[in-house]
Amino acid sequence: MAFLQLKSVGQTYFSKTSATTALEDISLSVNEGEFISILGPSGCGKSTLLSIIAGLLIPTEGSVLVNNQLVNQPHPKIGYMLQQDYLFPWKTIEDNILLGLKLRNLYTQEHIQSAFRLLREIGLDHTIKKYPSELSGGMRQRVALVRTLATQPKLLLLDEPFSALDYQTKLKLEDLVSSTLKEHGKTAILVTHDIGEAIAMSDSVIMLSSNPGRIFRTFKITESLKNLLPFEARQHPDFSATFQQIWEELEQIEQNDFE
Amino acid sequence: MSKTISNKKHLEFLSGIKKEKRNIWIVQLLIFLSFFSLWEIASKQGWINPLLFSSPSKIWALFIEKVSDGSLYIHVVFTLGETVLGFILGTLFGTLLAALLWWSPFLSKVLDPYLVVLNAMPKVALGPILIVAIGPNFGSIIAMGILISVIITTLVVYTAFQNVDENYVKVVRSFGGNKKQCFKEVILPACFPSIISSLKVNVGLSWVGVIVGEFLVSKQGLGYMIIYGFQVFNFTLVLMSLLIIAVMATFMYQGVEYLESKLIKHHS
Ligand SMILES: Nc1ncnc2c1ncn2[C@@H]1O[C@H](COP(=O)(O)OP(=O)(O)OP(=O)(O)O)[C@@H](O)[C@H]1O
Ligand SMILES: [Mg+2]
């Protein structure tokens, strides 16, 4: 039984002058522990899709199920990390990472300690009393990840979590996130622009075409790459073959868009 | 080696700042002193009408007299109390009203034209009505102080509420936060800077409200002293009251700035 199911989900945004169909007929299922990446051109509806899965947006068509339960409001087992860190500038790092626990009524010593442990694992123990403005972009991104993980969601939605980072930090964070998620047995959906990142981190890659966003193709990543850390996967011989394949498909999407 | 150089540069930089600060102070003091000396001289020499413009020495003498016979104290306390109360309540009601508008977009759309009209209307013109409705007392003066600042506060704070980045609200909602929690965790703290800046505006406004209120009620307070001074043609009294108001308004403003430095250290 799939953990997460989307049944022909569609989203149309209405305004006074127009109706924009951002997503159309998206159906997919994700098993527990799986790591899925979503690739697609800018504006094809990736963030919209995550907002729908997170229960922040009720789709105009279709439905989302988690463990066969309809998602129509933010689900306690789903953690959503937005496209930017959105740490609260007026809260300390400590208060930022504990925000979810407070709101979810999980403010127990046990959960607090495990949030602090996560912060330590991710190497930001020393920032606990600081404010977000005193941290670098990469550090803030990691804090945002801790904030999302603190409520111990089963499904993580990550919207381009590494896009604002320099290449080296990004590679390191990929490994860190990948191993952290594996270790805790999380299911994850990652939105990215980076083909390499999608291949290196996930079990399968879903490619969206735009206007409206539809599933264009789904790639299964080979076993040889799946079990490696992202950094190692990038070195593996199978990596470039997969990269090539996805690249060509993307070209095709763009051509289709052009016509 | 390079460290000592950078240290030296830093010290130079700091002493530069210090010097500039001191120069600003000196010029400010100079302006202050020359203004009052010029006033004194002009009045003594008859360049300006001493009956109308009085002089600093006469004002000071009157001030000392009023302080020593204890009659000033009650007026100052009265006015200051009214102003502080009007100022706090005006800001509080304004913020509450803004919260209400934020809570109900329908209400905000309904009230929008009324707020615009109320804001444009000179509130002091309502003074006579207030006094008849509430009575010529403390209550109507406070009401005046509130009335004059509440609408503008509502408009400023509500605009700030609307401009908060939606994504912060999304974060709270993704953790299952309800509307009340969104307000408490995001909207209100994100708008502290705007609330503080409307406090700054309200310092000035509530003084206007209270003084006008006292003009009309005419029993006690610095506004009463001004009106009384005017009626008996004692402009020394009028100017003294004015100076006291200026000093107290400055202190209040400084208080708000102190609050600002405490409250919004870490906004972005
Ligand atoms: N609140 C909204 N109201 C109206 N239209 C919207 C809204 N949010 C998104 N859209 C539209 O829906 C489409 C998809 O937007 P979305 O943000 O999901 O794209 P995206 O794939 O995440 O893009 P990017 O890669 O640039 O982040 C876009 O055409 C956008 O203009
Ligand atoms: Mg996006």
XYZ file of C-alpha atoms and ligand atoms in Angstrom:
559
model
C 0.000 0.000 0.000
C 1.473 3.337 -1.031
C 2.134 5.832 1.747
C 1.260 8.895 -0.305
C -1.172 8.907 -3.208
C -2.158 11.669 -5.564
C -5.243 11.037 -7.640
C -5.453 13.160 -10.783
C -4.671 16.338 -8.909
C -5.241 19.597 -10.759
C -4.932 23.212 -9.716
C -6.308 26.273 -11.436
C -5.666 29.738 -10.058
C -8.438 32.218 -10.668
C -8.137 35.956 -10.840
C -10.535 38.644 -12.021
C -9.112 38.651 -15.502
C -7.834 35.125 -16.020
C -7.731 31.486 -14.980
C -4.293 29.859 -14.912
C -4.094 26.100 -14.872
C -0.885 25.409 -12.977
C -1.277 21.628 -12.643
C -3.267 19.037 -14.513
C -3.949 15.369 -13.907
C -1.059 14.601 -11.561
C -1.261 11.027 -10.301
C 1.508 9.365 -8.399
C 2.151 7.136 -5.457
C 5.096 7.132 -3.105
C 6.046 4.262 -0.811
C 7.260 4.709 2.713
C 11.000 5.442 2.835
C 11.165 6.426 -0.818
C 12.962 9.540 -2.011
C 11.368 11.241 -5.021
C 12.664 14.237 -6.922
C 10.604 16.527 -9.074
C 12.288 18.261 -11.976
C 10.753 20.785 -14.288
C 11.073 24.194 -15.855
C 10.437 27.307 -13.776
C 6.768 28.050 -13.301
C 5.579 24.538 -14.124
C 3.849 24.204 -10.764
C 6.369 22.432 -8.541
C 5.845 24.657 -5.519
C 2.102 24.511 -6.089
C 2.263 20.715 -6.015
C 4.144 20.710 -2.711
C 1.678 23.169 -1.171
C -1.132 20.825 -2.174
C 0.550 17.758 -0.699
C 1.288 19.758 2.463
C -2.431 20.462 2.799
C -1.947 24.231 2.593
C -3.807 24.409 -0.685
C -6.893 22.378 -1.524
C -6.553 21.313 -5.173
C -9.324 22.344 -7.526
C -9.320 18.780 -8.954
C -8.517 15.371 -7.509
C -7.304 14.401 -4.076
C -4.274 13.634 -1.929
C -4.189 10.645 0.402
C -1.705 9.821 3.153
C -2.122 6.296 4.544
C -5.445 6.291 2.709
C -6.625 9.364 4.605
C -7.672 12.438 2.699
C -5.341 15.393 3.236
C -7.413 18.562 3.447
C -5.472 20.455 6.075
C -1.828 20.491 7.171
C -1.060 16.954 8.264
C 1.013 16.285 11.413
C 3.075 13.669 9.620
C 4.049 15.995 6.775
C 6.864 18.516 7.096
C 7.210 21.282 4.515
C 10.382 23.230 3.914
C 9.697 26.267 1.762
C 11.753 27.527 -1.149
C 13.590 29.962 1.136
C 14.446 29.377 4.763
C 11.806 31.754 6.223
C 13.341 31.649 9.660
C 11.630 34.202 11.889
C 14.109 37.057 12.249
C 12.769 38.067 15.661
C 13.191 34.597 17.150
C 16.454 32.999 18.239
C 17.585 29.804 16.500
C 16.322 27.896 19.520
C 12.857 29.440 19.320
C 12.809 28.947 15.573
C 13.487 25.216 15.705
C 11.017 24.729 18.563
C 8.202 26.601 16.807
C 6.723 23.479 15.233
C 6.724 21.623 18.539
C 4.813 24.456 20.190
C 2.247 24.668 17.416
C 1.805 20.903 17.212
C 1.461 20.581 20.988
C 4.583 18.429 21.132
C 6.413 20.717 23.523
C 7.776 17.974 25.737
C 11.282 17.595 27.127
C 11.786 14.544 24.940
C 10.935 16.322 21.699
C 12.895 19.416 22.674
C 15.984 17.352 23.386
C 15.676 15.515 20.098
C 15.404 18.843 18.248
C 18.610 19.989 19.973
C 20.248 16.682 19.034
C 19.348 17.287 15.388
C 20.868 20.734 15.543
C 24.043 19.191 16.953
C 24.121 16.489 14.279
C 23.875 19.147 11.624
C 26.744 21.050 13.187
C 24.985 24.165 14.466
C 25.010 23.575 18.165
C 26.824 26.843 18.818
C 24.202 29.039 17.109
C 21.372 28.182 19.457
C 21.179 31.597 21.154
C 21.856 33.575 17.983
C 19.420 35.252 15.634
C 18.958 34.208 11.977
C 20.528 37.469 10.724
C 23.803 36.389 12.318
C 23.974 33.172 10.257
C 25.140 32.487 6.726
C 22.734 31.322 4.023
C 23.844 27.694 4.291
C 23.519 27.719 8.065
C 20.030 29.194 7.851
C 19.027 26.526 5.384
C 20.216 23.839 7.803
C 18.324 25.451 10.670
C 15.199 25.474 8.522
C 15.726 21.766 7.919
C 16.016 21.136 11.652
C 12.856 23.154 12.236
C 11.031 20.963 9.722
C 12.432 17.718 11.126
C 11.804 18.666 14.759
C 8.140 17.683 14.658
C 9.265 14.286 13.378
C 7.251 14.163 10.171
C 7.167 10.946 8.185
C 6.982 12.725 4.854
C 9.252 15.646 4.038
C 8.573 18.128 1.289
C 11.696 20.037 0.289
C 11.345 22.952 -2.121
C 14.751 23.658 -3.678
C 16.463 23.566 -0.307
C 19.944 23.946 -1.780
C 19.330 26.467 -4.546
C 20.751 29.464 -2.700
C 24.009 27.768 -1.761
C 27.475 27.633 -3.255
C 28.419 24.365 -4.949
C 30.598 22.968 -2.171
C 28.146 23.679 0.626
C 25.428 22.217 -1.518
C 27.280 18.925 -2.054
C 27.987 18.632 1.658
C 24.401 19.392 2.593
C 23.110 16.854 0.079
C 25.096 14.137 1.823
C 24.015 15.356 5.232
C 20.341 15.549 4.347
C 20.384 12.256 2.486
C 21.986 10.366 5.363
C 19.873 12.106 8.008
C 16.686 11.201 6.177
C 17.761 7.606 5.513
C 18.797 7.156 9.101
C 15.437 8.316 10.395
C 13.563 6.378 7.698
C 11.834 9.392 6.163
C 9.920 9.588 2.942
C 10.834 12.659 0.950
C 9.834 14.678 -2.078
C 12.481 17.064 -3.315
C 11.866 19.828 -5.818
C 14.957 20.927 -7.694
C 16.286 22.505 -10.867
C 19.484 20.511 -10.677
C 19.429 17.253 -12.657
C 22.568 15.985 -10.908
C 21.040 16.582 -7.500
C 17.870 14.765 -8.483
C 19.797 11.704 -9.683
C 22.246 11.669 -6.791
C 19.646 11.933 -4.051
C 16.594 10.033 -5.125
C 15.068 6.674 -5.916
C 13.041 8.058 -8.771
C 12.798 11.312 -10.666
C 9.541 12.762 -11.892
C 9.741 15.222 -14.720
C 7.031 17.826 -15.207
C 6.241 19.681 -18.380
C 4.783 23.159 -18.123
C 1.657 25.080 -19.101
C -0.070 23.294 -17.527
C 2.205 21.203 -15.329
C 1.794 17.520 -16.137
C 3.873 14.445 -15.444
C 6.008 14.097 -18.524
C 8.155 11.123 -17.577
C 9.169 9.111 -14.520
C 12.694 7.716 -14.194
C 13.693 4.940 -11.870
C 17.216 5.408 -10.620
C 19.338 2.242 -10.890
C 20.080 0.216 -7.775
C 23.773 0.951 -8.211
C 23.201 4.651 -7.516
C 20.390 4.457 -4.992
C 22.470 3.100 -2.154
C 25.320 5.561 -2.480
C 25.639 8.887 -0.760
C 24.905 11.732 -3.198
C 28.555 12.716 -3.437
C 29.624 9.158 -4.260
C 26.734 8.719 -6.666
C 27.974 11.705 -8.643
C 31.283 9.862 -9.221
C 29.669 6.589 -10.285
C 29.868 5.570 -13.981
C 26.091 5.075 -14.199
C 25.532 8.669 -13.131
C 26.497 10.334 -16.371
C 24.450 7.925 -18.456
C 21.354 8.754 -16.441
C 22.215 12.424 -16.573
C 22.454 12.252 -20.354
C 19.107 10.534 -20.615
C 17.289 13.040 -18.429
C 18.998 15.942 -20.146
C 17.689 14.814 -23.527
C 14.168 14.459 -22.189
C 14.321 17.952 -20.741
C 15.415 19.328 -24.086
C 12.382 17.671 -25.557
C 10.066 19.332 -23.022
C 11.516 22.689 -23.905
C 11.044 21.988 -27.596
C 7.453 21.026 -26.986
C 6.975 24.260 -25.064
C 8.436 26.148 -27.959
C 5.971 24.731 -30.457
C 51.442 42.785 12.250
C 48.449 43.281 10.009
C 46.300 42.904 13.056
C 47.885 45.909 14.763
C 47.383 47.938 11.598
C 43.734 47.050 11.401
C 43.414 47.774 15.102
C 44.907 51.185 14.564
C 42.576 51.859 11.659
C 39.668 50.787 13.808
C 40.684 53.174 16.580
C 40.973 56.000 14.083
C 37.552 55.149 12.791
C 36.094 55.171 16.302
C 37.685 58.474 17.252
C 36.366 59.909 13.973
C 32.854 58.948 14.989
C 33.378 60.399 18.449
C 34.641 63.662 17.045
C 31.696 64.019 14.712
C 29.271 63.294 17.530
C 30.904 65.949 19.689
C 30.787 68.520 16.906
C 27.112 67.878 16.339
C 26.527 68.361 20.045
C 28.421 71.617 20.137
C 26.500 73.073 17.201
C 23.191 71.951 18.673
C 24.037 73.588 21.988
C 25.120 76.745 20.211
C 21.812 76.987 18.345
C 19.936 76.460 21.597
C 21.881 79.115 23.483
C 21.795 81.687 20.725
C 18.065 81.219 20.241
C 17.322 81.973 23.876
C 19.879 84.780 24.180
C 18.582 86.420 21.034
C 15.059 86.114 22.354
C 16.108 87.673 25.672
C 17.981 90.535 24.024
C 15.289 91.199 21.433
C 12.711 91.397 24.161
C 14.848 93.666 26.402
C 15.695 95.967 23.504
C 12.091 96.154 22.427
C 12.749 94.636 18.970
C 9.817 92.376 19.648
C 6.806 93.198 21.761
C 7.716 92.007 25.301
C 4.076 91.832 26.268
C 3.369 89.340 23.531
C 6.606 87.395 23.267
C 7.693 87.723 26.899
C 11.346 86.728 27.513
C 13.235 83.666 28.744
C 14.132 85.326 32.055
C 10.507 86.247 32.781
C 9.367 82.752 31.851
C 12.016 81.223 34.075
C 11.036 83.475 36.984
C 7.402 82.530 36.573
C 8.360 78.874 36.353
C 10.318 79.066 39.630
C 7.428 80.883 41.300
C 4.883 78.328 40.138
C 7.115 75.444 41.170
C 7.761 76.845 44.641
C 4.125 77.663 45.392
C 3.250 74.168 44.141
C 0.545 75.258 41.707
C 2.318 74.007 38.598
C 2.628 70.452 39.739
C -1.056 69.549 39.566
C -1.455 70.958 36.054
C 1.553 69.109 34.709
C 0.563 65.806 36.271
C -2.974 66.191 35.020
C -1.990 66.868 31.424
C 0.795 64.323 31.337
C -1.500 61.641 32.733
C -4.182 62.405 30.149
C -1.692 62.424 27.320
C 0.014 59.173 28.274
C -3.349 57.501 28.725
C -4.743 58.851 25.446
C -1.563 57.851 23.672
C -1.497 54.303 25.018
C -5.226 53.733 24.556
C -5.193 55.284 21.075
C -2.413 52.980 19.954
C -3.975 49.990 21.672
C -7.449 50.529 20.197
C -5.946 51.285 16.810
C -3.977 48.051 16.850
C -6.993 46.087 18.066
C -9.128 47.542 15.325
C -6.428 46.695 12.785
C -6.381 43.131 14.127
C -10.131 42.933 13.708
C -9.863 44.135 10.108
C -7.120 41.589 9.449
C -9.272 38.877 10.963
C -12.250 39.623 8.784
C -11.457 40.708 5.227
C -15.184 41.235 4.715
C -15.350 43.724 7.559
C -12.277 45.491 6.277
C -13.808 45.925 2.838
C -17.044 47.191 4.364
C -15.305 49.684 6.650
C -12.741 50.889 4.139
C -14.569 54.042 2.896
C -15.638 54.973 6.428
C -12.079 54.783 7.672
C -10.898 56.997 4.831
C -13.539 59.607 5.639
C -12.875 59.449 9.377
C -9.170 59.795 8.783
C -9.597 62.852 6.580
C -11.989 64.540 9.004
C -10.447 66.952 11.551
C -11.153 65.092 14.777
C -10.780 68.164 16.995
C -13.977 69.466 15.421
C -15.760 66.728 17.339
C -14.596 68.271 20.613
C -17.794 70.195 21.441
C -19.912 67.108 20.780
C -17.699 64.976 23.011
C -17.953 67.433 25.843
C -21.705 67.519 25.689
C -21.925 63.739 25.340
C -19.387 62.716 27.993
C -19.431 65.821 30.121
C -16.798 68.543 30.695
C -14.338 66.307 32.516
C -11.319 64.076 32.374
C -13.217 61.520 30.280
C -13.841 63.752 27.313
C -10.224 64.950 27.271
C -8.973 61.365 27.148
C -11.547 60.598 24.472
C -10.152 63.486 22.456
C -6.618 62.140 22.825
C -7.734 58.689 21.707
C -9.929 59.865 18.869
C -7.214 61.894 17.259
C -4.764 58.974 17.031
C -6.892 55.865 16.715
C -7.880 55.990 13.044
C -4.447 56.766 11.674
C -3.002 53.994 13.862
C -5.572 51.572 12.518
C -4.733 52.439 8.928
C -0.962 52.280 9.371
C -0.939 49.066 11.379
C -3.498 47.339 9.161
C -1.425 48.133 6.075
C 1.588 46.654 7.841
C -0.410 43.514 8.731
C -1.315 43.081 5.078
C 2.245 43.452 3.893
C 3.663 40.627 5.986
C 5.221 37.981 3.735
C 2.589 35.259 3.229
C 5.272 32.578 3.425
C 5.860 33.120 7.147
C 2.171 32.428 7.641
C 2.615 29.320 5.494
C 5.312 28.077 7.861
C 2.984 28.400 10.834
C 0.088 26.848 8.938
C 2.226 23.917 7.804
C 2.727 23.133 11.496
C -1.026 23.082 11.932
C -1.204 26.605 13.364
C -4.652 28.234 13.324
C -5.489 31.814 12.473
C -4.975 33.021 16.015
C -1.524 31.444 16.154
C -0.633 32.936 12.773
C -1.491 36.315 14.213
C 0.427 35.808 17.418
C 3.516 34.154 15.947
C 3.863 36.050 12.686
C 1.621 39.017 11.984
C 1.969 40.859 15.281
C 5.725 40.414 15.859
C 6.480 41.149 12.204
C 4.644 44.458 12.594
C 6.290 45.689 15.788
C 8.376 48.161 13.775
C 5.223 49.694 12.252
C 3.440 49.770 15.579
C 6.397 51.560 17.124
C 6.532 54.096 14.327
C 2.841 54.803 14.772
C 3.591 55.250 18.485
C 6.038 57.962 17.483
C 3.396 59.738 15.430
C 0.896 59.337 18.236
C 3.134 61.068 20.769
C 2.579 64.277 18.831
C -1.069 63.639 18.040
C -2.179 62.831 21.566
C -0.636 66.070 22.846
C -2.711 67.955 20.295
C -5.851 66.066 21.334
C -5.356 66.615 25.028
C -4.421 70.291 24.791
C -7.421 71.013 22.589
C -9.572 69.029 24.992
C -8.304 71.158 27.868
C -8.955 74.348 25.915
C -12.578 73.286 25.740
C -13.051 71.833 29.201
C -11.004 74.597 30.900
C -10.543 73.357 34.422
C -7.028 72.142 34.867
C -3.907 71.250 32.981
C -1.420 72.974 30.715
C -4.046 73.510 28.023
C -6.162 75.302 30.593
C -3.144 77.417 31.618
C -2.634 78.442 27.998
C -6.263 79.462 27.581
C -6.270 81.234 30.943
C -3.028 83.058 30.109
C -4.579 84.148 26.833
C -7.735 85.421 28.526
C -5.871 87.527 31.114
C -3.281 88.521 28.532
C -0.439 86.847 30.399
C 1.698 85.523 27.549
C 4.527 84.598 29.847
C 2.202 81.943 31.232
C 1.252 80.797 27.735
C 4.851 80.460 26.614
C 5.909 78.736 29.820
C 3.173 76.116 29.361
C 4.266 75.672 25.776
C 7.882 75.086 26.754
C 6.885 72.584 29.411
C 4.825 70.725 26.813
C 7.773 70.699 24.421
C 10.075 69.246 27.049
C 7.615 66.559 28.115
C 6.766 65.585 24.542
C 10.479 65.183 23.889
C 10.862 62.896 26.885
C 7.930 60.802 25.727
C 9.442 60.511 22.291
C 12.739 59.423 23.814
C 10.856 56.834 25.839
C 9.341 55.408 22.657
C 12.763 55.310 21.028
C 14.108 53.420 24.013
C 11.240 50.956 23.686
C 12.052 50.631 20.005
C 15.670 49.781 20.673
C 14.587 47.134 23.172
C 11.775 45.653 21.148
C 12.963 45.499 17.573
C 16.622 44.665 17.823
C 16.349 41.707 15.498
C 13.903 42.551 12.769
C 15.577 41.389 9.548
N -1.118 32.324 -5.600
C -1.102 32.252 -6.951
N -2.043 32.896 -7.671
C -2.048 32.841 -9.015
N -1.170 32.147 -9.746
C -0.212 31.474 -9.107
C -0.107 31.495 -7.667
N 0.942 30.745 -7.293
C 1.488 30.288 -8.444
N 0.805 30.711 -9.523
C 1.094 30.376 -10.923
O 1.146 28.972 -11.043
C 2.224 28.577 -11.841
C 3.125 27.624 -11.069
O 3.749 28.310 -10.011
P 4.762 27.583 -9.019
O 5.224 28.576 -8.024
O 4.111 26.350 -8.510
O 5.955 27.214 -10.019
P 7.350 26.509 -9.704
O 7.420 25.318 -10.606
O 7.529 26.282 -8.266
O 8.379 27.603 -10.224
P 9.882 27.892 -9.720
O 10.706 26.760 -10.215
O 10.230 29.174 -10.407
O 9.840 27.994 -8.243
C 2.920 29.837 -12.297
O 2.479 30.124 -13.610
C 2.459 30.891 -11.352
O 2.353 32.130 -12.011
Mg 8.839 27.049 -6.811
